[in-house]
mmCIF file of C-alpha atoms and ligand atoms in Angstrom:
data_model
loop_
_atom_site.group_PDB
_atom_site.id
_atom_site.type_symbol
_atom_site.label_atom_id
_atom_site.label_comp_id
_atom_site.label_asym_id
_atom_site.label_seq_id
_atom_site.Cartn_x
_atom_site.Cartn_y
_atom_site.Cartn_z
ATOM 1 C CA MET A 1 17.667 -9.465 9.428
ATOM 2 C CA LYS A 2 20.202 -10.085 6.579
ATOM 3 C CA ARG A 3 19.987 -7.777 3.585
ATOM 4 C CA LYS A 4 20.993 -10.674 0.689
ATOM 5 C CA ASN A 5 17.255 -12.221 1.338
ATOM 6 C CA PHE A 6 15.732 -8.798 0.185
ATOM 7 C CA TYR A 7 18.862 -8.022 -2.731
ATOM 8 C CA SER A 8 21.663 -9.612 -4.210
ATOM 9 C CA ASP A 9 25.266 -8.440 -4.291
ATOM 10 C CA ASP A 10 24.638 -6.789 -8.060
ATOM 11 C CA GLU A 11 21.292 -5.436 -6.860
ATOM 12 C CA TRP A 12 22.701 -3.422 -3.389
ATOM 13 C CA GLN A 13 26.281 -2.283 -5.308
ATOM 14 C CA LYS A 14 23.689 -1.034 -8.519
ATOM 15 C CA MET A 15 21.816 1.372 -5.857
ATOM 16 C CA LEU A 16 24.872 2.150 -3.725
ATOM 17 C CA GLU A 17 26.739 3.767 -6.292
ATOM 18 C CA PHE A 18 23.248 5.469 -7.645
ATOM 19 C CA THR A 19 22.530 6.507 -3.809
ATOM 20 C CA ASP A 20 25.586 8.013 -2.164
ATOM 21 C CA PRO A 21 26.236 10.879 -3.834
ATOM 22 C CA LEU A 22 22.424 11.926 -2.898
ATOM 23 C CA PRO A 23 22.233 13.432 0.737
ATOM 24 C CA THR A 24 19.803 12.046 3.281
ATOM 25 C CA PRO A 25 17.288 11.705 3.704
ATOM 26 C CA PHE A 26 15.305 10.610 0.584
ATOM 27 C CA ILE A 27 14.020 7.971 -1.079
ATOM 28 C CA VAL A 28 15.350 5.991 -4.012
ATOM 29 C CA ILE A 29 12.588 3.497 -5.687
ATOM 30 C CA ASN A 30 13.973 0.591 -8.383
ATOM 31 C CA LEU A 31 10.990 1.062 -11.365
ATOM 32 C CA ASP A 32 12.342 -2.164 -12.465
ATOM 33 C CA ARG A 33 10.831 -3.820 -9.408
ATOM 34 C CA VAL A 34 7.824 -2.068 -9.443
ATOM 35 C CA LYS A 35 7.386 -3.630 -13.049
ATOM 36 C CA LYS A 36 8.786 -7.080 -12.070
ATOM 37 C CA GLN A 37 5.673 -6.619 -9.239
ATOM 38 C CA TYR A 38 2.987 -5.565 -11.776
ATOM 39 C CA GLU A 39 3.705 -8.230 -14.337
ATOM 40 C CA GLU A 40 4.191 -11.019 -11.840
ATOM 41 C CA LEU A 41 0.160 -9.993 -10.188
ATOM 42 C CA ALA A 42 -0.784 -9.101 -13.199
ATOM 43 C CA GLY A 43 0.092 -13.103 -15.034
ATOM 44 C CA TYR A 44 -0.895 -14.818 -11.976
ATOM 45 C CA PHE A 45 -4.626 -12.989 -12.769
ATOM 46 C CA PRO A 46 -4.733 -12.508 -16.257
ATOM 47 C CA ASP A 47 -8.029 -11.390 -16.805
ATOM 48 C CA SER A 48 -8.776 -9.371 -13.910
ATOM 49 C CA PHE A 49 -8.381 -5.232 -14.001
ATOM 50 C CA ILE A 50 -5.281 -3.832 -11.757
ATOM 51 C CA HIS A 51 -6.167 -0.828 -10.408
ATOM 52 C CA TYR A 52 -2.672 0.900 -8.772
ATOM 53 C CA PRO A 53 -4.270 2.749 -5.521
ATOM 54 C CA VAL A 54 -2.484 6.316 -6.601
ATOM 55 C CA LYS A 55 -2.441 6.555 -2.750
ATOM 56 C CA ALA A 56 0.160 3.570 -1.627
ATOM 57 C CA ASN A 57 3.070 6.100 -3.658
ATOM 58 C CA PRO A 58 1.885 9.279 -6.019
ATOM 59 C CA ALA A 59 5.133 9.271 -7.827
ATOM 60 C CA ALA A 60 4.792 10.750 -11.275
ATOM 61 C CA GLU A 61 7.318 8.311 -12.707
ATOM 62 C CA ILE A 62 5.108 5.299 -10.717
ATOM 63 C CA ILE A 63 1.974 6.440 -12.032
ATOM 64 C CA THR A 64 3.291 6.718 -15.524
ATOM 65 C CA LEU A 65 5.369 3.555 -15.777
ATOM 66 C CA LEU A 66 1.930 1.503 -14.364
ATOM 67 C CA HIS A 67 -0.146 3.713 -16.878
ATOM 68 C CA ARG A 68 2.503 2.474 -19.749
ATOM 69 C CA LEU A 69 2.039 -1.374 -18.301
ATOM 70 C CA GLY A 70 -1.799 -0.798 -18.794
ATOM 71 C CA SER A 71 -3.033 -0.036 -15.470
ATOM 72 C CA ASN A 72 -5.892 1.118 -13.950
ATOM 73 C CA PHE A 73 -5.851 3.476 -10.999
ATOM 74 C CA ASP A 74 -8.125 4.081 -8.096
ATOM 75 C CA ILE A 75 -7.838 7.346 -6.626
ATOM 76 C CA ALA A 76 -8.723 8.123 -3.289
ATOM 77 C CA SER A 77 -9.152 11.922 -3.986
ATOM 78 C CA ILE A 78 -9.688 14.557 -6.866
ATOM 79 C CA TYR A 79 -6.535 16.013 -6.508
ATOM 80 C CA GLU A 80 -4.924 12.579 -7.125
ATOM 81 C CA MET A 81 -7.681 11.959 -9.604
ATOM 82 C CA ASP A 82 -6.574 15.704 -11.214
ATOM 83 C CA LYS A 83 -2.471 14.586 -10.842
ATOM 84 C CA ILE A 84 -2.935 11.226 -13.310
ATOM 85 C CA LEU A 85 -5.230 12.654 -15.173
ATOM 86 C CA SER A 86 -2.163 15.261 -16.029
ATOM 87 C CA LEU A 87 -0.031 12.783 -16.851
ATOM 88 C CA GLY A 88 -2.009 10.976 -19.561
ATOM 89 C CA VAL A 89 -4.456 7.997 -18.563
ATOM 90 C CA PRO A 90 -8.005 8.534 -19.312
ATOM 91 C CA PRO A 91 -10.507 8.907 -17.071
ATOM 92 C CA GLU A 92 -12.224 5.089 -17.804
ATOM 93 C CA LYS A 93 -8.826 3.899 -16.532
ATOM 94 C CA ILE A 94 -9.662 5.503 -12.965
ATOM 95 C CA LEU A 95 -11.842 4.106 -10.328
ATOM 96 C CA TYR A 96 -13.599 6.936 -7.658
ATOM 97 C CA GLY A 97 -12.493 3.955 -4.402
ATOM 98 C CA ASN A 98 -13.275 6.083 -1.555
ATOM 99 C CA THR A 99 -16.364 6.198 0.074
ATOM 100 C CA ILE A 100 -15.614 9.939 1.555
ATOM 101 C CA LYS A 101 -16.481 12.196 -1.092
ATOM 102 C CA LYS A 102 -18.474 15.534 -0.701
ATOM 103 C CA ALA A 103 -20.991 16.397 -3.427
ATOM 104 C CA SER A 104 -18.574 18.675 -5.093
ATOM 105 C CA ASP A 105 -15.742 17.010 -5.598
ATOM 106 C CA ILE A 106 -18.295 13.830 -6.594
ATOM 107 C CA GLU A 107 -19.623 16.667 -9.514
ATOM 108 C CA TYR A 108 -16.124 17.634 -10.063
ATOM 109 C CA ALA A 109 -14.652 14.119 -11.103
ATOM 110 C CA TYR A 110 -18.121 13.425 -12.849
ATOM 111 C CA LYS A 111 -17.383 16.542 -14.948
ATOM 112 C CA LYS A 112 -13.642 15.296 -15.476
ATOM 113 C CA GLY A 113 -15.214 11.724 -17.410
ATOM 114 C CA ILE A 114 -15.471 9.601 -14.195
ATOM 115 C CA ARG A 115 -17.709 7.012 -14.546
ATOM 116 C CA LEU A 116 -16.783 4.328 -11.755
ATOM 117 C CA TYR A 117 -17.555 4.804 -7.666
ATOM 118 C CA ALA A 118 -17.505 2.739 -4.652
ATOM 119 C CA THR A 119 -19.518 3.190 -2.024
ATOM 120 C CA ASP A 120 -21.375 1.819 0.991
ATOM 121 C CA CYS A 121 -23.932 4.368 2.533
ATOM 122 C CA LEU A 122 -27.757 5.785 1.069
ATOM 123 C CA ASP A 123 -26.287 9.403 1.707
ATOM 124 C CA ASP A 124 -22.561 8.663 -0.223
ATOM 125 C CA ILE A 125 -25.467 7.215 -3.710
ATOM 126 C CA GLU A 126 -28.309 10.097 -3.099
ATOM 127 C CA LYS A 127 -24.884 12.663 -3.871
ATOM 128 C CA ILE A 128 -23.557 10.192 -6.602
ATOM 129 C CA ALA A 129 -27.208 9.619 -8.039
ATOM 130 C CA ALA A 130 -27.209 13.972 -7.876
ATOM 131 C CA HIS A 131 -23.997 14.774 -8.961
ATOM 132 C CA ALA A 132 -22.388 11.879 -11.503
ATOM 133 C CA PRO A 133 -25.877 10.797 -12.970
ATOM 134 C CA GLY A 134 -26.164 6.861 -14.248
ATOM 135 C CA SER A 135 -22.614 6.284 -12.907
ATOM 136 C CA ASP A 136 -21.617 2.961 -12.520
ATOM 137 C CA ILE A 137 -20.954 1.758 -8.540
ATOM 138 C CA LEU A 138 -19.521 -0.612 -6.329
ATOM 139 C CA VAL A 139 -21.561 -1.264 -3.232
ATOM 140 C CA ARG A 140 -18.131 -2.182 -0.998
ATOM 141 C CA ILE A 141 -18.923 -4.039 2.339
ATOM 142 C CA LEU A 142 -17.181 -4.588 5.771
ATOM 143 C CA VAL A 143 -15.067 -7.916 5.780
ATOM 144 C CA GLN A 144 -13.516 -9.788 8.223
ATOM 145 C CA GLY A 145 -9.349 -9.557 8.422
ATOM 146 C CA GLY A 146 -8.012 -6.494 10.976
ATOM 147 C CA GLU A 147 -6.087 -9.357 13.618
ATOM 148 C CA THR A 148 -4.233 -10.721 10.686
ATOM 149 C CA ALA A 149 -3.304 -7.825 8.787
ATOM 150 C CA ASP A 150 -0.525 -5.171 9.904
ATOM 151 C CA TRP A 151 -2.284 -2.639 8.872
ATOM 152 C CA PRO A 152 -6.230 -3.354 9.126
ATOM 153 C CA LEU A 153 -8.828 -1.031 7.318
ATOM 154 C CA THR A 154 -11.293 -2.881 7.888
ATOM 155 C CA ARG A 155 -14.197 -0.974 10.193
ATOM 156 C CA LYS A 156 -14.190 1.992 8.892
ATOM 157 C CA PHE A 157 -15.218 1.782 5.047
ATOM 158 C CA GLY A 158 -18.004 -0.728 4.125
ATOM 159 C CA CYS A 159 -21.628 -1.262 4.881
ATOM 160 C CA HIS A 160 -23.083 -4.711 6.570
ATOM 161 C CA PRO A 161 -22.904 -7.424 3.635
ATOM 162 C CA MET A 162 -26.733 -7.676 4.484
ATOM 163 C CA SER A 163 -27.223 -3.943 3.569
ATOM 164 C CA ALA A 164 -25.363 -4.220 0.280
ATOM 165 C CA VAL A 165 -28.620 -5.536 -2.185
ATOM 166 C CA SER A 166 -31.370 -3.060 -0.258
ATOM 167 C CA LEU A 167 -28.484 0.164 -1.414
ATOM 168 C CA MET A 168 -28.521 -0.933 -4.959
ATOM 169 C CA GLU A 169 -32.083 -1.107 -5.146
ATOM 170 C CA LYS A 170 -32.495 1.841 -3.932
ATOM 171 C CA ALA A 171 -29.062 3.296 -6.377
ATOM 172 C CA ILE A 172 -31.110 1.384 -9.270
ATOM 173 C CA LYS A 173 -34.231 3.868 -8.246
ATOM 174 C CA LEU A 174 -31.886 6.953 -8.437
ATOM 175 C CA GLY A 175 -30.549 5.896 -11.911
ATOM 176 C CA LEU A 176 -27.277 4.593 -10.965
ATOM 177 C CA LYS A 177 -26.174 1.497 -11.883
ATOM 178 C CA PRO A 178 -24.644 -1.246 -10.044
ATOM 179 C CA GLN A 179 -21.998 -3.257 -11.093
ATOM 180 C CA GLY A 180 -20.942 -5.311 -8.172
ATOM 181 C CA VAL A 181 -19.541 -5.523 -4.762
ATOM 182 C CA SER A 182 -15.896 -4.436 -3.709
ATOM 183 C CA PHE A 183 -13.982 -5.392 0.022
ATOM 184 C CA HIS A 184 -10.037 -5.066 1.227
ATOM 185 C CA VAL A 185 -9.531 -7.159 3.821
ATOM 186 C CA GLY A 186 -6.482 -4.674 5.562
ATOM 187 C CA SER A 187 -3.176 -4.073 3.900
ATOM 188 C CA GLN A 188 -0.228 -6.402 4.220
ATOM 189 C CA GLN A 189 -2.836 -8.990 4.886
ATOM 190 C CA ARG A 190 -0.776 -12.123 6.022
ATOM 191 C CA ALA A 191 -4.229 -14.806 6.511
ATOM 192 C CA VAL A 192 -5.052 -15.580 2.747
ATOM 193 C CA TRP A 193 -7.951 -17.384 3.619
ATOM 194 C CA GLN A 194 -9.420 -13.957 4.773
ATOM 195 C CA TRP A 195 -10.131 -13.349 0.981
ATOM 196 C CA ASN A 196 -12.337 -16.796 1.629
ATOM 197 C CA GLU A 197 -14.122 -15.633 4.560
ATOM 198 C CA ALA A 198 -14.906 -12.033 2.068
ATOM 199 C CA LEU A 199 -15.782 -13.866 -0.947
ATOM 200 C CA ILE A 200 -18.363 -16.319 0.697
ATOM 201 C CA SER A 201 -20.189 -12.796 1.409
ATOM 202 C CA VAL A 202 -19.885 -11.994 -2.285
ATOM 203 C CA ALA A 203 -21.828 -15.006 -3.470
ATOM 204 C CA ALA A 204 -24.357 -14.065 -1.500
ATOM 205 C CA ILE A 205 -24.675 -11.640 -2.111
ATOM 206 C CA PHE A 206 -24.929 -11.871 -5.486
ATOM 207 C CA ALA A 207 -27.752 -14.318 -5.173
ATOM 208 C CA MET A 208 -29.399 -12.280 -3.048
ATOM 209 C CA ALA A 209 -28.775 -9.480 -5.875
ATOM 210 C CA ALA A 210 -30.230 -11.922 -8.709
ATOM 211 C CA GLU A 211 -33.186 -13.304 -6.639
ATOM 212 C CA GLN A 212 -34.041 -9.254 -7.229
ATOM 213 C CA GLY A 213 -33.503 -9.159 -11.067
ATOM 214 C CA ILE A 214 -29.886 -7.276 -10.166
ATOM 215 C CA HIS A 215 -27.527 -9.096 -11.941
ATOM 216 C CA LEU A 216 -24.116 -8.409 -10.730
ATOM 217 C CA GLN A 217 -21.002 -8.576 -12.677
ATOM 218 C CA THR A 218 -17.421 -7.596 -10.671
ATOM 219 C CA ILE A 219 -16.062 -8.307 -7.508
ATOM 220 C CA ASP A 220 -13.179 -5.738 -6.496
ATOM 221 C CA MET A 221 -11.059 -7.501 -4.307
ATOM 222 C CA GLY A 222 -8.871 -4.485 -2.684
ATOM 223 C CA GLY A 223 -5.197 -4.698 -1.957
ATOM 224 C CA GLY A 224 -3.877 -6.558 0.796
ATOM 225 C CA PHE A 225 -1.157 -8.321 -1.378
ATOM 226 C CA PRO A 226 2.169 -8.610 1.155
ATOM 227 C CA ALA A 227 5.657 -6.492 0.923
ATOM 228 C CA ASN A 228 8.656 -8.164 2.310
ATOM 229 C CA TYR A 229 8.873 -7.155 5.415
ATOM 230 C CA ILE A 230 10.604 -8.885 8.588
ATOM 231 C CA ASN A 231 8.226 -11.470 9.663
ATOM 232 C CA LYS A 232 8.340 -13.386 6.448
ATOM 233 C CA THR A 233 4.586 -14.274 4.065
ATOM 234 C CA HIS A 234 3.447 -16.813 1.935
ATOM 235 C CA SER A 235 4.501 -15.694 -1.490
ATOM 236 C CA ILE A 236 2.521 -13.396 -4.026
ATOM 237 C CA LYS A 237 2.255 -17.004 -6.083
ATOM 238 C CA GLU A 238 0.888 -18.980 -3.491
ATOM 239 C CA TYR A 239 -1.203 -15.736 -2.968
ATOM 240 C CA ALA A 240 -2.402 -16.142 -6.260
ATOM 241 C CA THR A 241 -3.251 -19.261 -6.286
ATOM 242 C CA GLU A 242 -5.500 -19.602 -3.616
ATOM 243 C CA ILE A 243 -7.562 -16.642 -4.048
ATOM 244 C CA ASN A 244 -7.711 -18.486 -7.655
ATOM 245 C CA ARG A 245 -9.585 -21.191 -5.506
ATOM 246 C CA TYR A 246 -11.834 -19.434 -3.745
ATOM 247 C CA LEU A 247 -13.144 -18.187 -6.573
ATOM 248 C CA SER A 248 -13.907 -21.073 -8.375
ATOM 249 C CA ASN A 249 -15.078 -23.074 -5.442
ATOM 250 C CA HIS A 250 -17.875 -19.556 -5.531
ATOM 251 C CA PHE A 251 -18.478 -18.643 -9.035
ATOM 252 C CA GLY A 252 -17.166 -21.845 -10.642
ATOM 253 C CA SER A 253 -16.867 -20.877 -14.854
ATOM 254 C CA ARG A 254 -19.063 -18.260 -14.375
ATOM 255 C CA ARG A 255 -16.461 -16.071 -12.200
ATOM 256 C CA PRO A 256 -16.985 -11.991 -12.629
ATOM 257 C CA LYS A 257 -15.074 -9.475 -13.509
ATOM 258 C CA ILE A 258 -12.515 -9.277 -11.346
ATOM 259 C CA ILE A 259 -10.440 -5.855 -9.439
ATOM 260 C CA LEU A 260 -7.725 -5.597 -7.804
ATOM 261 C CA GLU A 261 -6.528 -2.920 -5.753
ATOM 262 C CA PRO A 262 -2.408 -3.812 -5.307
ATOM 263 C CA GLY A 263 -0.626 -0.878 -3.012
ATOM 264 C CA ARG A 264 1.833 -1.837 -1.444
ATOM 265 C CA SER A 265 2.874 -5.007 -3.381
ATOM 266 C CA LEU A 266 3.781 -3.028 -6.333
ATOM 267 C CA VAL A 267 5.481 -0.662 -4.769
ATOM 268 C CA GLY A 268 6.561 -1.453 -1.227
ATOM 269 C CA ASN A 269 10.072 -3.521 -2.319
ATOM 270 C CA ALA A 270 11.132 -1.210 -5.029
ATOM 271 C CA GLY A 271 11.845 1.055 -2.443
ATOM 272 C CA ILE A 272 14.085 1.831 -0.101
ATOM 273 C CA LEU A 273 14.867 5.274 2.111
ATOM 274 C CA VAL A 274 18.072 6.282 3.297
ATOM 275 C CA SER A 275 18.476 7.860 6.539
ATOM 276 C CA GLU A 276 21.701 9.191 8.124
ATOM 277 C CA ILE A 277 22.573 8.631 12.208
ATOM 278 C CA ILE A 278 22.812 11.752 13.961
ATOM 279 C CA THR A 279 23.418 11.057 16.884
ATOM 280 C CA ILE A 280 24.171 7.932 19.418
ATOM 281 C CA SER A 281 23.651 8.258 22.643
ATOM 282 C CA LYS A 282 22.632 5.810 26.561
ATOM 283 C CA LYS A 283 20.645 7.507 29.011
ATOM 284 C CA SER A 284 23.323 6.627 31.317
ATOM 285 C CA ARG A 285 26.303 4.598 31.885
ATOM 286 C CA SER A 286 24.934 1.208 32.384
ATOM 287 C CA ASP A 287 22.178 1.457 29.458
ATOM 288 C CA SER A 288 21.497 -2.121 27.736
ATOM 289 C CA HIS A 289 20.523 -0.062 24.507
ATOM 290 C CA ARG A 290 21.443 2.431 22.514
ATOM 291 C CA TRP A 291 19.242 5.213 21.580
ATOM 292 C CA VAL A 292 20.474 5.916 17.859
ATOM 293 C CA PHE A 293 18.710 9.161 16.113
ATOM 294 C CA LEU A 294 18.082 9.324 12.521
ATOM 295 C CA ASP A 295 17.538 12.260 9.957
ATOM 296 C CA THR A 296 14.374 11.144 9.094
ATOM 297 C CA GLY A 297 11.132 9.359 11.457
ATOM 298 C CA LYS A 298 7.570 9.246 12.020
ATOM 299 C CA PHE A 299 6.855 12.439 10.398
ATOM 300 C CA ASN A 300 8.762 12.107 7.195
ATOM 301 C CA GLY A 301 8.784 8.701 5.821
ATOM 302 C CA LEU A 302 8.060 6.133 8.664
ATOM 303 C CA ILE A 303 4.582 6.641 10.344
ATOM 304 C CA GLU A 304 3.645 3.206 9.618
ATOM 305 C CA THR A 305 6.191 2.338 12.383
ATOM 306 C CA MET A 306 3.178 3.507 14.372
ATOM 307 C CA ASP A 307 2.357 0.710 17.572
ATOM 308 C CA GLU A 308 5.824 -0.645 15.574
ATOM 309 C CA GLY A 309 2.603 -2.073 13.133
ATOM 310 C CA THR A 310 5.122 -2.403 10.380
ATOM 311 C CA LYS A 311 8.417 -3.820 10.619
ATOM 312 C CA TYR A 312 10.958 -3.102 7.757
ATOM 313 C CA PRO A 313 14.357 -4.945 7.695
ATOM 314 C CA VAL A 314 17.309 -1.932 8.384
ATOM 315 C CA VAL A 315 21.176 -2.923 7.691
ATOM 316 C CA MET A 316 23.687 -0.999 7.084
ATOM 317 C CA ALA A 317 25.638 -0.888 3.881
ATOM 318 C CA GLU A 318 28.167 -3.405 4.788
ATOM 319 C CA GLU A 319 26.675 -6.087 5.594
ATOM 320 C CA ASN A 320 29.659 -8.013 8.355
ATOM 321 C CA GLU A 321 27.888 -11.253 9.908
ATOM 322 C CA LYS A 322 31.393 -11.135 12.432
ATOM 323 C CA LYS A 323 30.626 -7.771 13.357
ATOM 324 C CA ARG A 324 29.176 -7.104 17.225
ATOM 325 C CA VAL A 325 25.733 -6.000 17.219
ATOM 326 C CA GLY A 326 23.963 -4.928 19.819
ATOM 327 C CA GLU A 327 20.193 -3.598 20.420
ATOM 328 C CA VAL A 328 18.881 -0.293 19.874
ATOM 329 C CA ILE A 329 15.838 2.103 20.249
ATOM 330 C CA LEU A 330 15.574 3.561 16.470
ATOM 331 C CA ALA A 331 14.194 7.396 16.488
ATOM 332 C CA GLY A 332 13.224 10.421 14.212
ATOM 333 C CA PRO A 333 14.954 14.010 14.350
ATOM 334 C CA THR A 334 11.987 15.704 15.495
ATOM 335 C CA CYS A 335 11.208 16.974 19.405
ATOM 336 C CA ASP A 336 8.033 15.096 19.287
ATOM 337 C CA SER A 337 8.386 11.946 21.723
ATOM 338 C CA VAL A 338 6.018 10.183 20.128
ATOM 339 C CA ASP A 339 8.891 10.345 17.056
ATOM 340 C CA ILE A 340 10.415 6.558 18.283
ATOM 341 C CA MET A 341 9.524 3.889 15.404
ATOM 342 C CA TYR A 342 11.185 0.502 16.916
ATOM 343 C CA GLU A 343 11.537 0.330 20.960
ATOM 344 C CA LYS A 344 10.397 -2.673 21.774
ATOM 345 C CA ALA A 345 10.924 -4.328 18.811
ATOM 346 C CA ARG A 346 14.798 -4.094 19.949
ATOM 347 C CA TYR A 347 16.312 -3.831 16.649
ATOM 348 C CA LYS A 348 20.398 -4.447 16.911
ATOM 349 C CA LEU A 349 22.986 -2.625 15.046
ATOM 350 C CA PRO A 350 26.906 -3.555 15.191
ATOM 351 C CA LEU A 351 28.417 -1.945 17.942
ATOM 352 C CA SER A 352 31.152 0.103 15.762
ATOM 353 C CA ALA A 353 27.871 1.990 14.111
ATOM 354 C CA CYS A 354 28.618 5.827 14.458
ATOM 355 C CA SER A 355 27.003 9.022 13.601
ATOM 356 C CA GLY A 356 27.391 10.169 9.858
ATOM 357 C CA GLN A 357 26.588 6.622 8.852
ATOM 358 C CA ARG A 358 24.027 5.768 7.219
ATOM 359 C CA LEU A 359 21.044 2.981 7.841
ATOM 360 C CA TYR A 360 18.538 1.607 4.051
ATOM 361 C CA TRP A 361 15.142 0.368 5.143
ATOM 362 C CA LEU A 362 14.015 -1.977 3.056
ATOM 363 C CA SER A 363 10.801 -2.240 1.174
ATOM 364 C CA THR A 364 9.904 1.426 2.094
ATOM 365 C CA GLY A 365 8.060 1.846 -1.694
ATOM 366 C CA ALA A 366 4.710 2.306 0.092
ATOM 367 C CA TYR A 367 2.795 4.252 1.876
ATOM 368 C CA THR A 368 6.436 6.651 3.430
ATOM 369 C CA SER A 369 6.681 9.407 0.959
ATOM 370 C CA SER A 370 2.959 9.907 0.647
ATOM 371 C CA TYR A 371 2.540 10.250 4.109
ATOM 372 C CA ALA A 372 5.797 12.929 5.305
ATOM 373 C CA SER A 373 4.417 15.476 6.624
ATOM 374 C CA VAL A 374 4.898 19.160 5.613
ATOM 375 C CA GLU A 375 7.372 21.009 7.666
ATOM 376 C CA PHE A 376 6.940 19.574 10.620
ATOM 377 C CA ASN A 377 10.115 20.997 13.336
ATOM 378 C CA GLY A 378 10.730 22.384 9.992
ATOM 379 C CA PHE A 379 12.404 19.246 8.268
ATOM 380 C CA PRO A 380 11.338 19.278 4.244
ATOM 381 C CA SER A 381 9.495 16.484 3.353
ATOM 382 C CA ILE A 382 11.665 13.520 2.717
ATOM 383 C CA LYS A 383 12.593 13.537 -1.309
ATOM 384 C CA SER A 384 12.554 10.739 -3.291
ATOM 385 C CA TYR A 385 14.200 9.304 -6.482
ATOM 386 C CA PHE A 386 14.355 6.701 -9.114
ATOM 387 C CA TYR A 387 16.469 4.772 -11.311
ATOM 388 C CA GLY A 388 15.944 1.897 -13.486
ATOM 389 C CA ILE A 389 13.577 1.719 -16.830
ATOM 390 C CA ASN A 390 13.432 5.483 -16.283
ATOM 391 C CA GLU A 391 17.349 5.948 -16.663
HETATM 392 C C1 PLP B 1 -9.747 1.231 -1.405
HETATM 393 C C2 PLP B 1 -8.405 1.240 -1.237
HETATM 394 N N1 PLP B 1 -7.352 0.020 -2.200
HETATM 395 C C3 PLP B 1 -6.644 -0.342 -2.091
HETATM 396 C C4 PLP B 1 -5.712 0.131 -1.249
HETATM 397 C C5 PLP B 1 -4.281 -0.317 -0.975
HETATM 398 O O1 PLP B 1 -3.796 -1.727 -0.006
HETATM 399 P P1 PLP B 1 -2.568 -2.147 -0.781
HETATM 400 O O2 PLP B 1 -1.381 -1.370 -0.015
HETATM 401 O O3 PLP B 1 -2.653 -3.701 1.441
HETATM 402 O O4 PLP B 1 -2.537 -3.462 -1.876
HETATM 403 C C6 PLP B 1 -6.325 0.761 -0.199
HETATM 404 C C7 PLP B 1 -5.079 0.850 1.575
HETATM 405 O O5 PLP B 1 -5.178 2.077 1.816
HETATM 406 C C8 PLP B 1 -7.612 1.413 -0.257
HETATM 407 O O6 PLP B 1 -8.057 2.453 1.063
#
C-alpha cells in the first residue's frame, strides 16, 4: 500500500515533525482533517442535522471543534452526555441514541435537559414515558446491511419495520411524541444501495403512520459513511449523490428532516496510530514470514482488527518502493494469543525493518482510543495528541 494515496508529502512531513519527539504508542489527530470531513458532508446534505456520535472519538478537542462548526451530537450513555455538556454543548443539540438505557439514566438525562431519545421496544418506551415525560422519540428499525458492512450493526438494534407504527401508537398513549424513524445500515458500509433498501421501509412506515393520523417528520439515517482503509470504497460525494437521489425518489419534494450520525467518516481519516516495533522473530529458520510484535495491539487501540475486519493501511516513515519486502504477521504486546492484528491478511514490510522503528497505522481516528482497554496486562490506554486548527 502506498502512503502517498493517503497523505501528501507535505502533510506527512508535518505529521512526522510533530510526532517524532513523542513516545509511542499514541494516536495523533489532525483537526484540519476533521473540519474538512465535516464541512464536506454538511455540504452534500445542506439541510440535514449532523449528530456526531461521541463514541467514535470522544476527545474534548474533537467535540469542541465540531460544536464550533455547528454539529449536534449523538450519545450512547450519560457519561458521554456529562462530558459534552461540560464542554458547553447545550442539551437541545443532543440525541440519546442508544436504545439500551437504564430507567435511572433516562431520568438523569431528562433532568439535564435531554428531550430526544431513540428507542426500539415497548419496555424502553415505557421507561422513557415514565422518566422523560413528553419527550420526542425516534423509533429505530432493523435493516439489512450486515453482509456489506465491515462492522455490522444491524442485528442487535431496531424493531421489525412492521412493528414501528404500533410502537408509536403506544408511545403516543403514554404521552410521548414520535418524530420519525431511525436506522443504521452498518459501519463502513460499502454498498450505498443499502440506504435505498432502508428508505423503502421508512417510506412505508411514514405512509402507515399517516393512515393512523401520526405525521412523522424525521429520518435519522445513522452512520455508515466510510473512512479510507485498504479496501477502497466510493467517495463521500458518490454516497451523498446516491442517497439524495433515493430520498427524492421516496419522498419527492416533501423531504423529511434528515439526521445523520457520521462517526467513522468524520474522524477516521484524521488519525494515525503510531507504534514501535518491539521484536521481530521467526518461529524457525525456514519460517516464510516474520512475526512483528508492536507496542500496541488489540487491547490498546486496534480492537477493530478483530477477525481482521478493518484493514488499516500500515506504513513506515520513509517510503522506498525499491526496498525488498516480505510477509509479516502483526501482533500486539500482551500475553494473550488473541492479540494478533493481521495473520491471514499477510501485510508486507521491508526486510530491513527492525526493532525500534515506527509503524504508522493510517485512518485510525475512529473507534481506537475510545475502544482501548484500561491497563490490560498493565499497559496504559493509548494517549492522543492533536494538531491543526487549535495549535
Ligand atoms: C447509534 C449510532 N449512530 C452512529 C454510529 C456511527 O456510525 P459510523 O461510525 O459508521 O458513522 C454508531 C456506531 O456504532 C451508532 O451506534
